């Protein structure tokens, strides 16, 4: 299964948000940087393995790979940026405005 290229992801979001919004473009740039870091870390984990083994003189410990925590943090940041971008897309689409009735 081939991964989606960064250019395809960028074009997808630019089609949704437009190219004029500087704030959205900055968010998109941050999103792509985090995505590159996530893919790089995932490659490192695939090479090194999920479990680290620490050996002392007479003892041996197994710990989860420290890169897993970094990937979780990047995933949280990616989700936050995605929701921000989705809010920008939703706010740009025209909505039907209903007239409010007076309170009195």
C-alpha positions as a printed Julia matrix, in Angstrom:
104×3 Matrix{Float64}:
   0.0    0.0    0.0
   1.49   3.3   -1.08
   1.4    6.29   1.2
  -0.32   9.45   0.05
   2.26  12.01  -1.03
   2.7   15.31   0.77
   1.8   17.21  -2.4
  -1.53  15.38  -2.66
  -2.33  16.19   0.96
  -1.37  19.82   0.46
  -3.49  20.11  -2.69
  -6.46  18.49  -0.93
  -6.4   20.98   1.94
  -5.69  23.95  -0.34
  -8.75  23.07  -2.43
 -10.85  23.08   0.73
  -9.51  26.2    2.44
  -8.33  28.29  -0.5
  -4.92  29.78  -1.04
  -5.67  33.29   0.24
  -5.94  32.56   3.96
  -2.49  33.03   5.51
  -3.49  31.52   8.86
  -4.81  28.38   7.17
  -1.67  28.07   5.05
   0.47  28.35   8.18
  -1.58  25.61   9.85
  -1.24  23.49   6.73
   2.54  23.97   6.72
   2.72  22.91  10.39
   0.52  19.93   9.58
   2.85  18.79   6.79
   5.95  19.21   8.98
   4.38  17.1   11.74
   3.32  14.52   9.18
   6.88  14.25   7.84
   8.2   13.84  11.38
   5.61  11.18  12.14
   6.52   9.17   9.05
  10.24   9.5    9.82
   9.72   8.3   13.41
   7.55   5.41  12.23
  10.35   4.32   9.89
  12.84   4.49  12.78
  10.55   2.39  14.98
  10.12  -0.17  12.21
  13.91  -0.48  11.98
  14.67  -0.49  15.73
  11.63  -2.38  17.0
   8.89  -1.49  19.44
  10.7   -2.71  22.55
  14.03  -1.45  23.89
  16.11  -3.81  25.99
  18.28  -2.28  28.71
  21.03  -4.5   30.08
  22.83  -3.85  33.34
  25.48  -6.13  34.82
  23.12  -8.8   36.08
  19.71  -7.56  35.02
  17.83  -7.01  31.81
  14.82  -4.73  31.38
  12.43  -4.29  28.49
  10.93  -0.87  27.94
   8.74   0.5   25.17
  10.62   2.44  22.54
  10.91   6.12  23.5
   9.92   7.16  19.99
   6.41   5.79  20.6
   5.71   8.65  23.02
   6.89  11.16  20.44
   4.58   9.63  17.83
   1.64   9.86  20.25
   2.43  13.53  20.87
   2.66  14.21  17.14
  -0.66  12.4   16.59
  -2.33  14.66  19.15
  -0.92  17.73  17.45
  -2.02  16.47  14.02
  -5.57  15.92  15.28
  -5.64  19.41  16.76
  -4.47  20.97  13.51
  -6.96  18.9   11.49
  -9.88  20.07  13.62
  -8.69  23.67  13.26
  -8.49  23.31   9.49
 -11.92  21.66   9.39
 -13.39  24.56  11.37
 -11.91  26.97   8.84
 -13.47  24.97   6.01
 -16.85  24.89   7.74
 -16.76  28.61   8.53
 -16.01  29.47   4.9
 -18.97  27.55   3.48
 -22.1   29.67   3.26
 -24.82  28.64   5.64
 -28.49  29.37   5.55
 -29.23  32.13   7.97
 -32.55  31.95   9.69
 -34.11  35.16  10.8
 -34.41  35.53  14.51
 -37.76  36.45  15.9
 -37.88  39.32  18.34
 -38.09  38.38  21.99
 -41.02  40.68  22.69
